[in-house]
Amino acid sequence: MSRCLSDAALISLLAGDGTADERAHMTACAACGDRHRRVGSELTTVRHVLLATDPPRTRVVARTRSWAIAAVAASLVVTLAVWGHVAIRGPDAPGPAARQRADHEASVLLTEFSLPMFSTDGRLAASVPDVGVLSLSADALDRVADCEWPDWAATAGCDETAHVARLLDLFEAPDTEL
Amino acid sequence: MLIGDAPTIAARSPTYEELFERHAGRLHRLCGLLLADRDESREVVQDVFLKLHQARRQPGPPCDWAAWLTRVAVNACRDRRRAGWWWRFRRQSDRVEDVTLTSKEPTPEEAAISKETWHRIWAAFRGLSDRQRDVFVLRHLEGWPTDAVASTLGLTPGSVKRHLFRAIRHLRTAAVGDSA
């Protein structure tokens, strides 16, 4: 064996393992002999420190600090996760768009109910609110006072518009009219 | 060397008290190195001697009690390390001072070791993996042969040598310091 021993071979020799060739080389090679003695001396120091001295006492502070940092980091992550969840999904209360949608749906529903109610001849009074209830003047209201069922068609001055207006009056003020 | 004294032990079976007096300090030190926790090592040693008491009452006791005690202690330490996160939390956060050691008197060699070197070596030893620490302690501090270490730890002899080489390389760097 002409090549110098590797560190692994030296450590193996120090542990009592190693081959006969490695032992022979270490005996013959001054450089490997010096390395062997140096490694042995370092291991003796390590062995002595571990067997005959107390370990240092500085570990508690470092570990406690690391756990404190980990706890703070975990709480920050949870806080950010909750904040992100709220920011993305929004609060439970409906927003303006949702309120507008709900109002529209309610309006449509009420319209669907009210149209059959105000139907006069089986047809849906789709234009009832626009017929002129709000636009009727006081004279017109007096003129249609008699435009009630069933003789409105034969009454002079009564037309369908006046008749419907009269009916609306009856529905809106049942206590006074009935 | 604690292995190989079987003929001496076989000549007269030692009593429990003799075994305790002979090996309690060594096992405390061994478990202290493997666990880095004085309380844990004390509990492990108590368990080991409880098992010794039970083993002595059974037929066919081992002929080499020193090796048996070391093997049981090492396995108990490994079981402790596998016990879960709570044990690891205690190991990393509890105090590590006042480990029972073989000698309290400062020798000239101890006095020659600088405080910095002493600190570096302990830090490097704690930085070893569990497997490297087990192998180094059994092979270099307890003086076990490679085959016995491999058998106890469930490794191959080649794996023991690899772990030992890495552990020694790490510890040598600490022992030499920045000048290495």
CSV table of C-alpha atoms in Angstrom, one decimal:
chain,number,residue,atom,x,y,z
A,1,MET,CA,0.0,0.0,0.0
A,2,SER,CA,1.7,3.1,-1.2
A,3,ARG,CA,-1.1,5.7,-0.9
A,4,CYS,CA,-1.6,7.5,2.3
A,5,LEU,CA,-4.6,6.5,4.4
A,6,SER,CA,-7.9,8.3,4.3
A,7,ASP,CA,-9.5,9.8,7.3
A,8,ALA,CA,-12.0,7.0,7.4
A,9,ALA,CA,-9.2,4.5,7.4
A,10,LEU,CA,-7.4,6.3,10.2
A,11,ILE,CA,-10.6,6.4,12.3
A,12,SER,CA,-11.2,2.8,11.6
A,13,LEU,CA,-7.6,2.0,12.8
A,14,LEU,CA,-8.2,4.1,15.9
A,15,ALA,CA,-11.3,2.1,16.7
A,16,GLY,CA,-9.3,-1.1,16.4
A,17,ASP,CA,-10.7,-2.2,13.1
A,18,GLY,CA,-8.7,-1.6,9.9
A,19,THR,CA,-6.8,-4.1,7.8
A,20,ALA,CA,-3.3,-5.4,8.1
A,21,ASP,CA,-2.2,-3.4,5.1
A,22,GLU,CA,-3.4,-0.2,6.6
A,23,ARG,CA,-1.6,-0.9,9.8
A,24,ALA,CA,1.6,-1.7,8.0
A,25,HIS,CA,1.3,1.5,6.0
A,26,MET,CA,0.7,3.6,9.1
A,27,THR,CA,3.8,2.2,10.7
A,28,ALA,CA,5.9,2.9,7.7
A,29,CYS,CA,4.5,6.3,6.6
A,30,ALA,CA,5.6,9.2,8.9
A,31,ALA,CA,2.8,11.4,7.6
A,32,CYS,CA,0.1,8.9,8.3
A,33,GLY,CA,1.6,8.2,11.7
A,34,ASP,CA,1.5,11.9,12.5
A,35,ARG,CA,-2.1,12.1,11.3
A,36,HIS,CA,-3.0,9.1,13.4
A,37,ARG,CA,-1.5,10.6,16.5
A,38,ARG,CA,-3.2,13.9,15.9
A,39,VAL,CA,-6.7,12.3,15.4
A,40,GLY,CA,-6.1,10.2,18.4
A,41,SER,CA,-5.2,13.2,20.5
A,42,GLU,CA,-8.4,15.0,19.3
A,43,LEU,CA,-10.5,12.1,20.1
A,44,THR,CA,-8.9,11.8,23.6
A,45,THR,CA,-9.9,15.5,24.2
A,46,VAL,CA,-13.4,14.8,23.0
A,47,ARG,CA,-13.7,11.7,25.1
A,48,HIS,CA,-12.4,13.5,28.2
A,49,VAL,CA,-14.8,16.4,27.8
A,50,LEU,CA,-17.8,14.2,27.4
A,51,LEU,CA,-16.9,11.8,30.2
A,52,ALA,CA,-15.4,14.2,32.8
A,53,THR,CA,-16.9,17.6,32.4
A,54,ASP,CA,-20.3,19.1,32.9
A,55,PRO,CA,-22.3,20.2,29.9
A,56,PRO,CA,-22.8,23.9,29.4
A,57,ARG,CA,-25.9,25.5,30.8
A,58,THR,CA,-26.8,27.9,28.1
A,59,ARG,CA,-29.3,25.9,26.2
A,60,VAL,CA,-32.4,26.7,28.1
A,61,VAL,CA,-32.5,30.3,27.1
A,62,ALA,CA,-31.9,29.6,23.4
A,63,ARG,CA,-34.6,26.9,23.2
A,64,THR,CA,-37.1,29.0,25.1
A,65,ARG,CA,-36.6,31.9,22.8
A,66,SER,CA,-37.0,29.6,19.8
A,67,TRP,CA,-40.3,28.3,21.1
A,68,ALA,CA,-41.5,31.8,21.9
A,69,ILE,CA,-40.7,32.9,18.3
A,70,ALA,CA,-42.5,29.8,17.0
A,71,ALA,CA,-45.6,30.6,19.1
A,72,VAL,CA,-45.6,34.2,17.9
A,73,ALA,CA,-45.2,33.1,14.3
A,74,ALA,CA,-48.0,30.6,14.7
A,75,SER,CA,-50.4,33.2,16.1
A,76,LEU,CA,-49.5,35.6,13.3
A,77,VAL,CA,-50.3,32.9,10.7
A,78,VAL,CA,-53.7,32.2,12.3
A,79,THR,CA,-54.5,35.9,12.4
A,80,LEU,CA,-53.6,36.3,8.8
A,81,ALA,CA,-55.6,33.3,7.8
A,82,VAL,CA,-58.7,34.6,9.6
A,83,TRP,CA,-58.3,38.0,8.1
A,84,GLY,CA,-57.8,36.6,4.7
A,85,HIS,CA,-60.9,34.4,5.0
A,86,VAL,CA,-63.0,37.4,6.0
A,87,ALA,CA,-61.5,39.6,3.3
A,88,ILE,CA,-62.1,37.1,0.6
A,89,ARG,CA,-65.6,35.9,1.5
A,90,GLY,CA,-66.9,39.1,3.1
A,91,PRO,CA,-69.0,39.4,6.2
A,92,ASP,CA,-72.2,37.4,6.7
A,93,ALA,CA,-74.5,40.4,6.2
A,94,PRO,CA,-75.6,41.0,2.5
A,95,GLY,CA,-74.0,43.8,0.6
A,96,PRO,CA,-75.7,46.5,-1.4
A,97,ALA,CA,-75.9,44.3,-4.5
A,98,ALA,CA,-77.5,41.5,-2.5
A,99,ARG,CA,-80.0,43.9,-1.0
A,100,GLN,CA,-81.0,45.3,-4.4
A,101,ARG,CA,-81.4,41.7,-5.7
A,102,ALA,CA,-83.7,40.8,-2.8
A,103,ASP,CA,-85.8,44.0,-3.3
A,104,HIS,CA,-86.2,43.2,-7.0
A,105,GLU,CA,-87.3,39.7,-6.2
A,106,ALA,CA,-89.8,40.9,-3.7
A,107,SER,CA,-91.1,43.5,-6.2
A,108,VAL,CA,-91.6,40.8,-8.8
A,109,LEU,CA,-93.3,38.5,-6.4
A,110,LEU,CA,-95.7,41.3,-5.3
A,111,THR,CA,-96.5,42.2,-8.9
A,112,GLU,CA,-97.3,38.6,-9.7
A,113,PHE,CA,-99.7,38.5,-6.8
A,114,SER,CA,-101.3,41.8,-7.4
A,115,LEU,CA,-102.0,41.5,-11.2
A,116,PRO,CA,-104.6,38.7,-10.8
A,117,MET,CA,-106.1,40.5,-7.9
A,118,PHE,CA,-106.8,43.6,-10.0
A,119,SER,CA,-108.0,41.7,-13.1
A,120,THR,CA,-111.4,42.9,-14.2
A,121,ASP,CA,-112.4,40.6,-16.9
A,122,GLY,CA,-110.2,37.6,-16.6
A,123,ARG,CA,-107.3,39.4,-18.2
A,124,LEU,CA,-104.3,40.4,-16.3
A,125,ALA,CA,-104.4,44.1,-15.5
A,126,ALA,CA,-100.8,44.6,-16.4
A,127,SER,CA,-101.2,48.3,-16.8
A,128,VAL,CA,-103.3,49.0,-13.8
A,129,PRO,CA,-100.8,51.0,-11.8
A,130,ASP,CA,-100.1,53.1,-14.9
A,131,VAL,CA,-103.7,53.6,-15.9
A,132,GLY,CA,-103.9,56.9,-14.2
A,133,VAL,CA,-104.8,56.4,-10.6
A,134,LEU,CA,-102.3,58.9,-9.6
A,135,SER,CA,-103.0,61.1,-12.6
A,136,LEU,CA,-106.8,61.4,-12.1
A,137,SER,CA,-107.9,64.8,-11.2
A,138,ALA,CA,-110.6,65.6,-8.7
A,139,ASP,CA,-113.1,66.2,-11.5
A,140,ALA,CA,-112.4,62.9,-13.0
A,141,LEU,CA,-112.8,61.2,-9.7
A,142,ASP,CA,-116.3,62.9,-9.3
A,143,ARG,CA,-117.2,61.9,-12.8
A,144,VAL,CA,-116.4,58.2,-12.2
A,145,ALA,CA,-118.1,58.1,-8.9
A,146,ASP,CA,-120.8,56.1,-10.4
A,147,CYS,CA,-118.7,53.9,-12.5
A,148,GLU,CA,-119.2,50.8,-10.5
A,149,TRP,CA,-120.1,47.3,-11.3
A,150,PRO,CA,-122.1,46.2,-13.1
A,151,ASP,CA,-123.5,49.2,-14.9
A,152,TRP,CA,-120.4,51.2,-15.6
A,153,ALA,CA,-120.5,50.5,-19.3
A,154,ALA,CA,-124.0,52.0,-19.7
A,155,THR,CA,-123.2,55.0,-17.6
A,156,ALA,CA,-122.5,58.2,-19.5
A,157,GLY,CA,-119.0,59.4,-19.2
A,158,CYS,CA,-117.8,56.1,-17.8
A,159,ASP,CA,-115.1,54.2,-19.6
A,160,GLU,CA,-112.9,51.3,-18.6
A,161,THR,CA,-110.3,53.6,-17.1
A,162,ALA,CA,-112.7,55.3,-14.8
A,163,HIS,CA,-114.3,52.0,-13.8
A,164,VAL,CA,-110.9,50.6,-12.7
A,165,ALA,CA,-110.1,53.7,-10.8
A,166,ARG,CA,-113.2,53.4,-8.9
A,167,LEU,CA,-112.5,49.8,-8.1
A,168,LEU,CA,-109.1,50.8,-6.8
A,169,ASP,CA,-110.6,53.3,-4.6
A,170,LEU,CA,-112.9,50.7,-3.1
A,171,PHE,CA,-109.9,48.4,-2.4
A,172,GLU,CA,-107.8,51.0,-0.9
A,173,ALA,CA,-110.3,52.4,1.5
A,174,PRO,CA,-112.6,49.5,2.4
A,175,ASP,CA,-113.6,50.9,5.8
A,176,THR,CA,-115.1,54.1,4.5
A,177,GLU,CA,-116.5,52.9,1.2
A,178,LEU,CA,-118.1,49.6,2.3
B,1,MET,CA,-13.8,-2.9,28.2
B,2,LEU,CA,-17.1,-4.2,29.5
B,3,ILE,CA,-17.7,-6.9,27.0
B,4,GLY,CA,-15.8,-10.0,27.3
B,5,ASP,CA,-15.7,-10.4,31.1
B,6,ALA,CA,-18.2,-13.2,30.9
B,7,PRO,CA,-15.9,-15.9,32.4
B,8,THR,CA,-15.4,-13.7,35.4
B,9,ILE,CA,-19.1,-13.2,35.9
B,10,ALA,CA,-19.8,-16.8,35.2
B,11,ALA,CA,-17.5,-17.9,38.0
B,12,ARG,CA,-19.8,-16.4,40.6
B,13,SER,CA,-23.1,-14.8,39.8
B,14,PRO,CA,-23.1,-11.3,41.2
B,15,THR,CA,-25.8,-10.2,43.5
B,16,TYR,CA,-28.2,-7.4,42.6
B,17,GLU,CA,-26.5,-5.0,45.0
B,18,GLU,CA,-23.1,-5.7,43.5
B,19,LEU,CA,-24.4,-5.1,40.0
B,20,PHE,CA,-26.1,-1.9,41.1
B,21,GLU,CA,-23.0,-0.6,42.8
B,22,ARG,CA,-20.8,-1.5,39.8
B,23,HIS,CA,-22.9,-0.2,37.0
B,24,ALA,CA,-25.3,2.4,38.3
B,25,GLY,CA,-22.9,5.3,37.8
B,26,ARG,CA,-21.9,4.2,34.4
B,27,LEU,CA,-25.5,3.8,33.2
B,28,HIS,CA,-26.4,7.2,34.6
B,29,ARG,CA,-23.6,8.7,32.6
B,30,LEU,CA,-24.5,6.7,29.5
B,31,CYS,CA,-28.1,7.6,29.6
B,32,GLY,CA,-27.3,11.2,30.3
B,33,LEU,CA,-25.2,11.3,27.2
B,34,LEU,CA,-27.8,9.6,25.1
B,35,LEU,CA,-30.8,11.6,26.4
B,36,ALA,CA,-29.2,14.9,27.4
B,37,ASP,CA,-31.7,15.0,30.3
B,38,ARG,CA,-30.9,14.2,33.9
B,39,ASP,CA,-34.4,13.4,34.9
B,40,GLU,CA,-35.1,11.2,31.9
B,41,SER,CA,-31.8,9.3,32.4
B,42,ARG,CA,-32.6,8.7,36.1
B,43,GLU,CA,-36.0,7.2,35.2
B,44,VAL,CA,-34.4,5.1,32.5
B,45,VAL,CA,-31.8,3.7,34.9
B,46,GLN,CA,-34.5,2.9,37.4
B,47,ASP,CA,-36.4,1.0,34.7
B,48,VAL,CA,-33.2,-0.8,33.8
B,49,PHE,CA,-32.6,-2.0,37.3
B,50,LEU,CA,-36.2,-3.0,37.7
B,51,LYS,CA,-35.7,-5.2,34.6
B,52,LEU,CA,-32.5,-6.5,36.1
B,53,HIS,CA,-34.4,-7.5,39.2
B,54,GLN,CA,-37.0,-9.3,37.1
B,55,ALA,CA,-34.4,-10.9,34.8
B,56,ARG,CA,-32.4,-12.4,37.7
B,57,ARG,CA,-35.6,-14.2,38.9
B,58,GLN,CA,-36.1,-15.9,35.5
B,59,PRO,CA,-34.4,-19.1,34.4
B,60,GLY,CA,-31.4,-18.8,32.1
B,61,PRO,CA,-30.0,-15.3,33.1
B,62,PRO,CA,-27.4,-13.7,30.8
B,63,CYS,CA,-23.8,-14.6,31.6
B,64,ASP,CA,-22.6,-11.0,30.8
B,65,TRP,CA,-24.6,-8.7,33.0
B,66,ALA,CA,-22.6,-5.6,32.0
B,67,ALA,CA,-23.4,-6.0,28.3
B,68,TRP,CA,-27.0,-6.9,29.2
B,69,LEU,CA,-27.4,-3.8,31.3
B,70,THR,CA,-25.9,-1.6,28.6
B,71,ARG,CA,-28.1,-3.1,25.9
B,72,VAL,CA,-31.2,-2.7,27.9
B,73,ALA,CA,-30.3,0.9,28.8
B,74,VAL,CA,-29.6,1.8,25.2
B,75,ASN,CA,-32.8,0.3,24.0
B,76,ALA,CA,-34.7,2.1,26.8
B,77,CYS,CA,-33.2,5.4,25.7
B,78,ARG,CA,-34.1,4.8,22.1
B,79,ASP,CA,-37.7,4.0,23.2
B,80,ARG,CA,-37.8,7.3,25.2
B,81,ARG,CA,-36.6,9.2,22.1
B,82,ARG,CA,-39.4,7.6,20.1
B,83,ALA,CA,-42.0,8.4,22.7
B,84,GLY,CA,-43.3,11.5,20.8
B,85,TRP,CA,-43.3,15.2,20.6
B,86,TRP,CA,-43.7,15.9,24.3
B,87,TRP,CA,-40.4,14.1,25.1
B,88,ARG,CA,-38.6,16.0,22.3
B,89,PHE,CA,-40.1,19.2,23.7
B,90,ARG,CA,-38.7,18.4,27.1
B,91,ARG,CA,-35.4,17.4,25.8
B,92,GLN,CA,-35.0,20.6,23.9
B,93,SER,CA,-36.3,23.0,26.6
B,94,ASP,CA,-35.4,21.4,29.9
B,95,ARG,CA,-32.2,22.2,31.8
B,96,VAL,CA,-29.2,20.0,31.0
B,97,GLU,CA,-26.9,20.9,33.9
B,98,ASP,CA,-25.5,18.6,36.6
B,99,VAL,CA,-25.2,15.4,34.6
B,100,THR,CA,-23.6,12.8,36.8
B,101,LEU,CA,-20.1,12.2,35.5
B,102,THR,CA,-17.3,10.0,36.5
B,103,SER,CA,-15.0,12.6,38.0
B,104,LYS,CA,-15.6,16.0,39.5
B,105,GLU,CA,-12.0,16.8,40.2
B,106,PRO,CA,-10.4,19.0,37.5
B,107,THR,CA,-7.4,17.1,36.1
B,108,PRO,CA,-4.4,18.9,34.5
B,109,GLU,CA,-5.8,17.8,31.1
B,110,GLU,CA,-9.2,19.2,32.0
B,111,ALA,CA,-7.6,22.4,33.1
B,112,ALA,CA,-5.7,22.6,29.8
B,113,ILE,CA,-8.9,22.5,27.8
B,114,SER,CA,-10.1,26.0,27.1
B,115,LYS,CA,-13.7,27.0,27.9
B,116,GLU,CA,-14.3,27.6,24.2
B,117,THR,CA,-13.2,24.2,23.2
B,118,TRP,CA,-15.3,22.6,26.0
B,119,HIS,CA,-18.3,24.5,24.8
B,120,ARG,CA,-17.7,23.6,21.2
B,121,ILE,CA,-17.4,19.9,21.9
B,122,TRP,CA,-20.6,19.7,23.9
B,123,ALA,CA,-22.4,21.7,21.2
B,124,ALA,CA,-21.1,19.4,18.5
B,125,PHE,CA,-22.1,16.3,20.5
B,126,ARG,CA,-25.6,17.6,20.9
B,127,GLY,CA,-25.7,18.4,17.2
B,128,LEU,CA,-25.1,14.7,16.3
B,129,SER,CA,-28.0,12.7,15.0
B,130,ASP,CA,-29.5,10.2,17.4
B,131,ARG,CA,-27.9,7.3,15.5
B,132,GLN,CA,-24.5,9.0,15.3
B,133,ARG,CA,-24.6,9.7,19.0
B,134,ASP,CA,-25.6,6.1,19.9
B,135,VAL,CA,-22.8,4.7,17.7
B,136,PHE,CA,-20.1,7.1,19.1
B,137,VAL,CA,-21.1,6.5,22.7
B,138,LEU,CA,-21.1,2.8,22.4
B,139,ARG,CA,-18.1,2.5,20.2
B,140,HIS,CA,-15.7,5.1,21.6
B,141,LEU,CA,-16.9,5.8,25.1
B,142,GLU,CA,-18.2,2.4,26.1
B,143,GLY,CA,-15.5,0.6,24.1
B,144,TRP,CA,-17.9,-1.9,22.4
B,145,PRO,CA,-16.7,-3.7,19.3
B,146,THR,CA,-18.3,-2.8,16.0
B,147,ASP,CA,-20.2,-6.0,15.7
B,148,ALA,CA,-21.8,-5.6,19.1
B,149,VAL,CA,-22.8,-2.0,18.4
B,150,ALA,CA,-24.3,-3.1,15.1
B,151,SER,CA,-26.2,-6.0,16.8
B,152,THR,CA,-27.6,-3.8,19.6
B,153,LEU,CA,-28.7,-0.9,17.3
B,154,GLY,CA,-30.0,-3.1,14.5
B,155,LEU,CA,-27.5,-1.9,12.0
B,156,THR,CA,-24.9,-3.5,9.7
B,157,PRO,CA,-21.2,-3.1,10.7
B,158,GLY,CA,-20.7,-1.0,7.6
B,159,SER,CA,-23.4,1.4,8.6
B,160,VAL,CA,-21.9,1.6,12.1
B,161,LYS,CA,-18.6,2.6,10.6
B,162,ARG,CA,-20.2,5.2,8.5
B,163,HIS,CA,-22.1,6.7,11.4
B,164,LEU,CA,-19.0,6.6,13.5
B,165,PHE,CA,-16.9,8.3,10.8
B,166,ARG,CA,-19.4,11.2,10.4
B,167,ALA,CA,-19.7,11.6,14.2
B,168,ILE,CA,-15.9,11.7,14.7
B,169,ARG,CA,-15.5,14.1,11.8
B,170,HIS,CA,-18.1,16.4,13.3
B,171,LEU,CA,-16.5,16.2,16.8
B,172,ARG,CA,-12.9,16.6,15.5
B,173,THR,CA,-13.9,19.9,13.9
B,174,ALA,CA,-15.3,21.1,17.2
B,175,ALA,CA,-12.2,19.9,19.1
B,176,VAL,CA,-9.8,21.6,16.7
B,177,GLY,CA,-11.9,24.8,16.3
B,178,ASP,CA,-11.6,27.3,13.5
B,179,SER,CA,-7.9,26.5,13.0
B,180,ALA,CA,-8.8,23.1,11.4
